[in-house]
N, CA, C and O of each residue as an XYZ file, in Angstrom:
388
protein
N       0.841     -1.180      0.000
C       0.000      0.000      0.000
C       0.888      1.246      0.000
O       1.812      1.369      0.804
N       0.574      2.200     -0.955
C       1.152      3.704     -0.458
C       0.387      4.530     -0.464
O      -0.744      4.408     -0.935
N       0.889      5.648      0.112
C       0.561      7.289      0.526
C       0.797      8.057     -1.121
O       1.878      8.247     -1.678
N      -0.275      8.324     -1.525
C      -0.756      9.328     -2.603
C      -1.147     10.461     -2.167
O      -1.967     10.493     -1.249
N      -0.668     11.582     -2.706
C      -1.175     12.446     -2.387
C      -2.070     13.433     -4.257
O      -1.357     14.007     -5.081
N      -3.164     13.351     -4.350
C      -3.644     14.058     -5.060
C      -4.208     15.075     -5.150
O      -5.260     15.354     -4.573
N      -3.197     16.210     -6.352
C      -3.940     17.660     -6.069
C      -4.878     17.874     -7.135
O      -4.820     17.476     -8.299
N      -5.645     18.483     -6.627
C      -7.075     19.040     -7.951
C      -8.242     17.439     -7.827
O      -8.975     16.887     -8.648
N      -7.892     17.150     -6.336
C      -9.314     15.843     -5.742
C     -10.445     16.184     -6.270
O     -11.186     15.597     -7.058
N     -10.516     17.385     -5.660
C     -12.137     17.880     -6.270
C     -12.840     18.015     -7.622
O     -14.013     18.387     -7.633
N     -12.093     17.691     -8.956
C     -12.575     18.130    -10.211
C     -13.060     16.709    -10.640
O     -13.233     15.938     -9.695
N     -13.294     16.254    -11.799
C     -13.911     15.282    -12.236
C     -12.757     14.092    -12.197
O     -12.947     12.944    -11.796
N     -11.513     14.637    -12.709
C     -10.472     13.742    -13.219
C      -9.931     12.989    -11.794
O      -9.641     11.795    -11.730
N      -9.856     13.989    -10.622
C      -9.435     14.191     -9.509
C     -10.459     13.386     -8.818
O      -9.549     12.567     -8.692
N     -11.245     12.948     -8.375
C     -12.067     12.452     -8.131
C     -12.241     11.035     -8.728
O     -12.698     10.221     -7.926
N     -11.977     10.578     -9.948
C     -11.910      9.501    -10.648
C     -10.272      9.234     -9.919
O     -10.453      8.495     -8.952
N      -9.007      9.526    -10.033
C      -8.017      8.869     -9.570
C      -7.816      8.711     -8.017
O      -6.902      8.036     -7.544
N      -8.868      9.478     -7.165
C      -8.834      9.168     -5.645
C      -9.492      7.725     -5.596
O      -8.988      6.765     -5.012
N     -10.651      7.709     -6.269
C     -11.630      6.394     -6.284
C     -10.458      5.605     -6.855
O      -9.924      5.207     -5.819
N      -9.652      5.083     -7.974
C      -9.311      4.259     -8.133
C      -7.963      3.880     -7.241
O      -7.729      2.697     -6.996
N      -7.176      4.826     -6.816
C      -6.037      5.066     -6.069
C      -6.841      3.708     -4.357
O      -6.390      2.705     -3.806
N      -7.965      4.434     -4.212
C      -8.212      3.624     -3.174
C      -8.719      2.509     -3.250
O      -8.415      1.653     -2.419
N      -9.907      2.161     -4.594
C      -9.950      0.786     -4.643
C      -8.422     -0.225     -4.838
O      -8.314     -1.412     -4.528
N      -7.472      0.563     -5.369
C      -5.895     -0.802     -5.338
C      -5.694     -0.794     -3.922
O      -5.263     -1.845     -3.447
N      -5.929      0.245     -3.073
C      -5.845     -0.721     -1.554
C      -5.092      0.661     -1.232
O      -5.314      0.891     -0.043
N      -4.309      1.664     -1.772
C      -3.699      3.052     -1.235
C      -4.579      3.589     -0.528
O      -5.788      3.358     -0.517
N      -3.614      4.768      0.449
C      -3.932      5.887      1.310
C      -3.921      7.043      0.439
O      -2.913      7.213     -0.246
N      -4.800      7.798      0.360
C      -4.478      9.093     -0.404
C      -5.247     10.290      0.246
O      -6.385     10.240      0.712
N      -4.534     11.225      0.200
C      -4.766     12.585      0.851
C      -5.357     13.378     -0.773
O      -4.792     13.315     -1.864
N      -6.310     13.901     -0.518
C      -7.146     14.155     -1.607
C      -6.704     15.919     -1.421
O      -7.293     16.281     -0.403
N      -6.251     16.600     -1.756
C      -5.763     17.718     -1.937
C      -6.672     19.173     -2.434
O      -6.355     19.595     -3.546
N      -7.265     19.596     -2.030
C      -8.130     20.861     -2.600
C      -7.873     22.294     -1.913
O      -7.333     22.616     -0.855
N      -8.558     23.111     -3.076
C      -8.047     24.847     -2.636
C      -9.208     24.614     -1.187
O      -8.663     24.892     -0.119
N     -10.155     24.317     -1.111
C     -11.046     24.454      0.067
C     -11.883     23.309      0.690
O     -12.810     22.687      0.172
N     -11.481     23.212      1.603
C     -11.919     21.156      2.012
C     -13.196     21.102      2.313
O     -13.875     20.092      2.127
N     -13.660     22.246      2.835
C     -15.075     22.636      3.547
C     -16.072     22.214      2.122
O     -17.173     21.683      2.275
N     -15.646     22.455      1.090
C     -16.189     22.508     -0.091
C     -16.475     21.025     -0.867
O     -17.111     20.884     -1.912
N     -15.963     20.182     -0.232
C     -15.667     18.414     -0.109
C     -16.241     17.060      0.290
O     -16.307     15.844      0.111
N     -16.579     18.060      0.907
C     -16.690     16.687      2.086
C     -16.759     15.455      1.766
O     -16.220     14.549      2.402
N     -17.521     15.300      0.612
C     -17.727     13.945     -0.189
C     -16.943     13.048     -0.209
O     -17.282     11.867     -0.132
N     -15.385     13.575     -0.351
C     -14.385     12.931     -0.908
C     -13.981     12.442      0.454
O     -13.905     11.214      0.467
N     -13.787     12.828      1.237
C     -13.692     12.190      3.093
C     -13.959     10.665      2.948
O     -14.600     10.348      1.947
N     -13.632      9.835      3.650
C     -14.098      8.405      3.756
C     -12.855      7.580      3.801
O     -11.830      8.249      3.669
N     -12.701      6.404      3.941
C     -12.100      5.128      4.289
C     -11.259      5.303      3.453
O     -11.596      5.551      2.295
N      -9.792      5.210      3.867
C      -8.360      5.629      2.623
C      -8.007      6.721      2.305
O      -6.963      6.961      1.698
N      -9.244      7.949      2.855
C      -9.148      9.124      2.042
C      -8.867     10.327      3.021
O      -9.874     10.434      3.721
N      -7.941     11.273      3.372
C      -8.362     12.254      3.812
C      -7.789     13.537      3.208
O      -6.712     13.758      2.653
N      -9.084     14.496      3.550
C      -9.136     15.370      2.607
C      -8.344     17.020      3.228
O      -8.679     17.425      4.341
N      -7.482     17.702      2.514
C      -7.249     18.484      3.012
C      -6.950     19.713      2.215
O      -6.932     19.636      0.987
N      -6.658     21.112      2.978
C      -6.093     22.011      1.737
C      -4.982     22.296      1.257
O      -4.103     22.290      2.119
N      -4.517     22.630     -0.098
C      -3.173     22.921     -0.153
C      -3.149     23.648     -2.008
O      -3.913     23.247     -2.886
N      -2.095     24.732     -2.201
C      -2.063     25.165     -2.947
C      -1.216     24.775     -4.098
O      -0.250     25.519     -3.929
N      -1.003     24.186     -5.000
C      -0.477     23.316     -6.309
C       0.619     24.201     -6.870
O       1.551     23.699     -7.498
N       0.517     25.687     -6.629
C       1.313     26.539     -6.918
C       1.782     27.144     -6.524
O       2.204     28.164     -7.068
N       1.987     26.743     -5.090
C       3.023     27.261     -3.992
C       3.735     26.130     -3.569
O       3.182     25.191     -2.997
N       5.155     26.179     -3.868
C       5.956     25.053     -3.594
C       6.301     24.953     -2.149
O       7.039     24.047     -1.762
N       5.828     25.796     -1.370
C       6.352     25.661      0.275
C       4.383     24.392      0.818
O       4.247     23.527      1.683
N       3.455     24.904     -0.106
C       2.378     24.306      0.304
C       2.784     22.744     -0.103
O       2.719     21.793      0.676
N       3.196     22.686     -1.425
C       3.231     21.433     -2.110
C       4.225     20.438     -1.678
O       4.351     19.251     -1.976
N       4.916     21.230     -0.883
C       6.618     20.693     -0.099
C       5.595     19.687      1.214
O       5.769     18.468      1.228
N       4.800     20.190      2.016
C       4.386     20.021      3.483
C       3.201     19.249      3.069
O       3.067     18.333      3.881
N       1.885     19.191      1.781
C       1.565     18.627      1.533
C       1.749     17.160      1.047
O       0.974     16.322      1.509
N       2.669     16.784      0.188
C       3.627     15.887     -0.262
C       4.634     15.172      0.731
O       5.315     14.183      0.460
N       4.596     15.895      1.994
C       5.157     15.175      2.666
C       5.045     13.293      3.545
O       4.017     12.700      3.873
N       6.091     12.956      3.647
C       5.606     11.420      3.797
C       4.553     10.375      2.987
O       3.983      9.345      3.347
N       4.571     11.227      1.571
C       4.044     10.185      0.575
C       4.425     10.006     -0.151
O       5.026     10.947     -0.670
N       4.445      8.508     -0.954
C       5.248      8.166     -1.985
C       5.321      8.326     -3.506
O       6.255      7.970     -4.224
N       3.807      9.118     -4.001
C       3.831      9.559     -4.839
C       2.597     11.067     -4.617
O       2.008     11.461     -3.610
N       2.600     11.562     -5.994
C       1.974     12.831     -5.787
C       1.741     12.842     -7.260
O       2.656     12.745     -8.078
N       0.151     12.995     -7.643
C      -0.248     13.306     -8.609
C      -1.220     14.465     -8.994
O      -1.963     14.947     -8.139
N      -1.214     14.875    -10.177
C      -1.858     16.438    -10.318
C      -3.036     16.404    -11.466
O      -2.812     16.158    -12.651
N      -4.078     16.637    -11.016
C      -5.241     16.561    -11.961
C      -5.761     17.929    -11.924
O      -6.914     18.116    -12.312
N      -5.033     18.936    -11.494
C      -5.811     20.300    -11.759
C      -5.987     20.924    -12.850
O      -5.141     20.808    -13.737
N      -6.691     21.420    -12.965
C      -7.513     22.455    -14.063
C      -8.026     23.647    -13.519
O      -9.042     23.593    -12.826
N      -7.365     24.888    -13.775
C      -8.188     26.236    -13.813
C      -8.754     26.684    -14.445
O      -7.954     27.521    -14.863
N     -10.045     26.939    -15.203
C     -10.165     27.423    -16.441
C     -10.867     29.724    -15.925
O     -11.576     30.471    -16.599
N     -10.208     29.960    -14.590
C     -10.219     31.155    -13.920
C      -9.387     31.437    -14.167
O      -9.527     32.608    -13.813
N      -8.136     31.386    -14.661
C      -7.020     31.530    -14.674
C      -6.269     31.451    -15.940
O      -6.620     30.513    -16.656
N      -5.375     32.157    -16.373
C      -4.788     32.311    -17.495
C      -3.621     30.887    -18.147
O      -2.425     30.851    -17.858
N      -4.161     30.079    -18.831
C      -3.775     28.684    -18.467
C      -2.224     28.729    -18.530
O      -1.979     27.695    -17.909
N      -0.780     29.345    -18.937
C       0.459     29.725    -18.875
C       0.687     29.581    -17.968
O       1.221     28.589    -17.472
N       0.095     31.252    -17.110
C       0.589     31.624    -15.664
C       0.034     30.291    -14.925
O       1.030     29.673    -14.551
N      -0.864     29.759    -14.647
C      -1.513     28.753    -13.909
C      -0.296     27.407    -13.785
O       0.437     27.107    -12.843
N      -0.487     26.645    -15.455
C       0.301     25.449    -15.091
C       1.641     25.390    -15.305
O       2.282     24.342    -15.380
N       2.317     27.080    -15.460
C       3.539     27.042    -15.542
C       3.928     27.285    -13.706
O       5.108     27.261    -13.356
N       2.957     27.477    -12.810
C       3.522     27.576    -11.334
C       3.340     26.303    -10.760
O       4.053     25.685     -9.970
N       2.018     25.946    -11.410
C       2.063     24.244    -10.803
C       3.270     23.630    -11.031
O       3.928     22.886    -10.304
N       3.520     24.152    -12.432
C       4.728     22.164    -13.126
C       5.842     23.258    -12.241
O       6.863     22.587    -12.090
N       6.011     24.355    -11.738
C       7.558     24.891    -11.161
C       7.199     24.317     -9.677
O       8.235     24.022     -9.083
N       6.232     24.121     -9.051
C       5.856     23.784     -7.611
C       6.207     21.972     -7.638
O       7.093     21.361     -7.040
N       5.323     21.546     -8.408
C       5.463     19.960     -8.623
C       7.094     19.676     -8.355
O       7.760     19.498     -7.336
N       7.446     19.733    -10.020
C       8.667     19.567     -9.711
C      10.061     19.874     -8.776
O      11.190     19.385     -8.813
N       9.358     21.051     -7.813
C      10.549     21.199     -7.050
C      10.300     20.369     -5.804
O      11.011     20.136     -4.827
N       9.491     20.123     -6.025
C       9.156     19.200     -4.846
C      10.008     17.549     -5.008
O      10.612     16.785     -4.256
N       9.714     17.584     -6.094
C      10.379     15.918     -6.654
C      11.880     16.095     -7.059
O      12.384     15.291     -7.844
N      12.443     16.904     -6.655
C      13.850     17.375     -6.844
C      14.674     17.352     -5.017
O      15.778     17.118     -4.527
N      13.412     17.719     -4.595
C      13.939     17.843     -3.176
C      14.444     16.585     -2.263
O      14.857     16.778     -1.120
């Protein structure tokens, strides 16, 4: 079994890889801008919390003590460049560390 941590839980895609992450038998921390907003995703394997995808000090402390970390976010509020050019700079510094 491992510790997953998935950011962007809450969207459609995000939500489809928590469900399957936990039917193989993983722990996964389901990752969202606002947990209050969630609750759904809460349950057996799952806990849900907040954290920002594009702040690498969030994504550092989030990511912590798990063995992988996957990213299903989508902004479509946001200018898609600026957006997944801070995610993929947050992600990856994390997996460098």
């Amino acid at each position: 079994m491992s510790r997953i941590a998935v950011f962007g839980a809450g969207g459609n895609a995000g939500r489809r890889a928590v469900a399957q992450a936990v039917a193989r038998g993983h722990q996964v921390t389901a990752v969202v801008r606002e947990p209050a907003r969630h609750p759904e995703l809460a349950g057996p394997g799952v806990s849900v919390v907040a954290g920002d995808v594009t702040d690498p000090m969030s994504v550092t402390a989030v990511s912590a003590g798990h063995d992988a970390v996957v990213s299903t976010v989508c902004r479509a509020d946001l200018p898609s460049v600026e957006f997944y050019s801070a995610a993929t700079r947050a992600l990856v510094a994390v997996g460098h560390a």
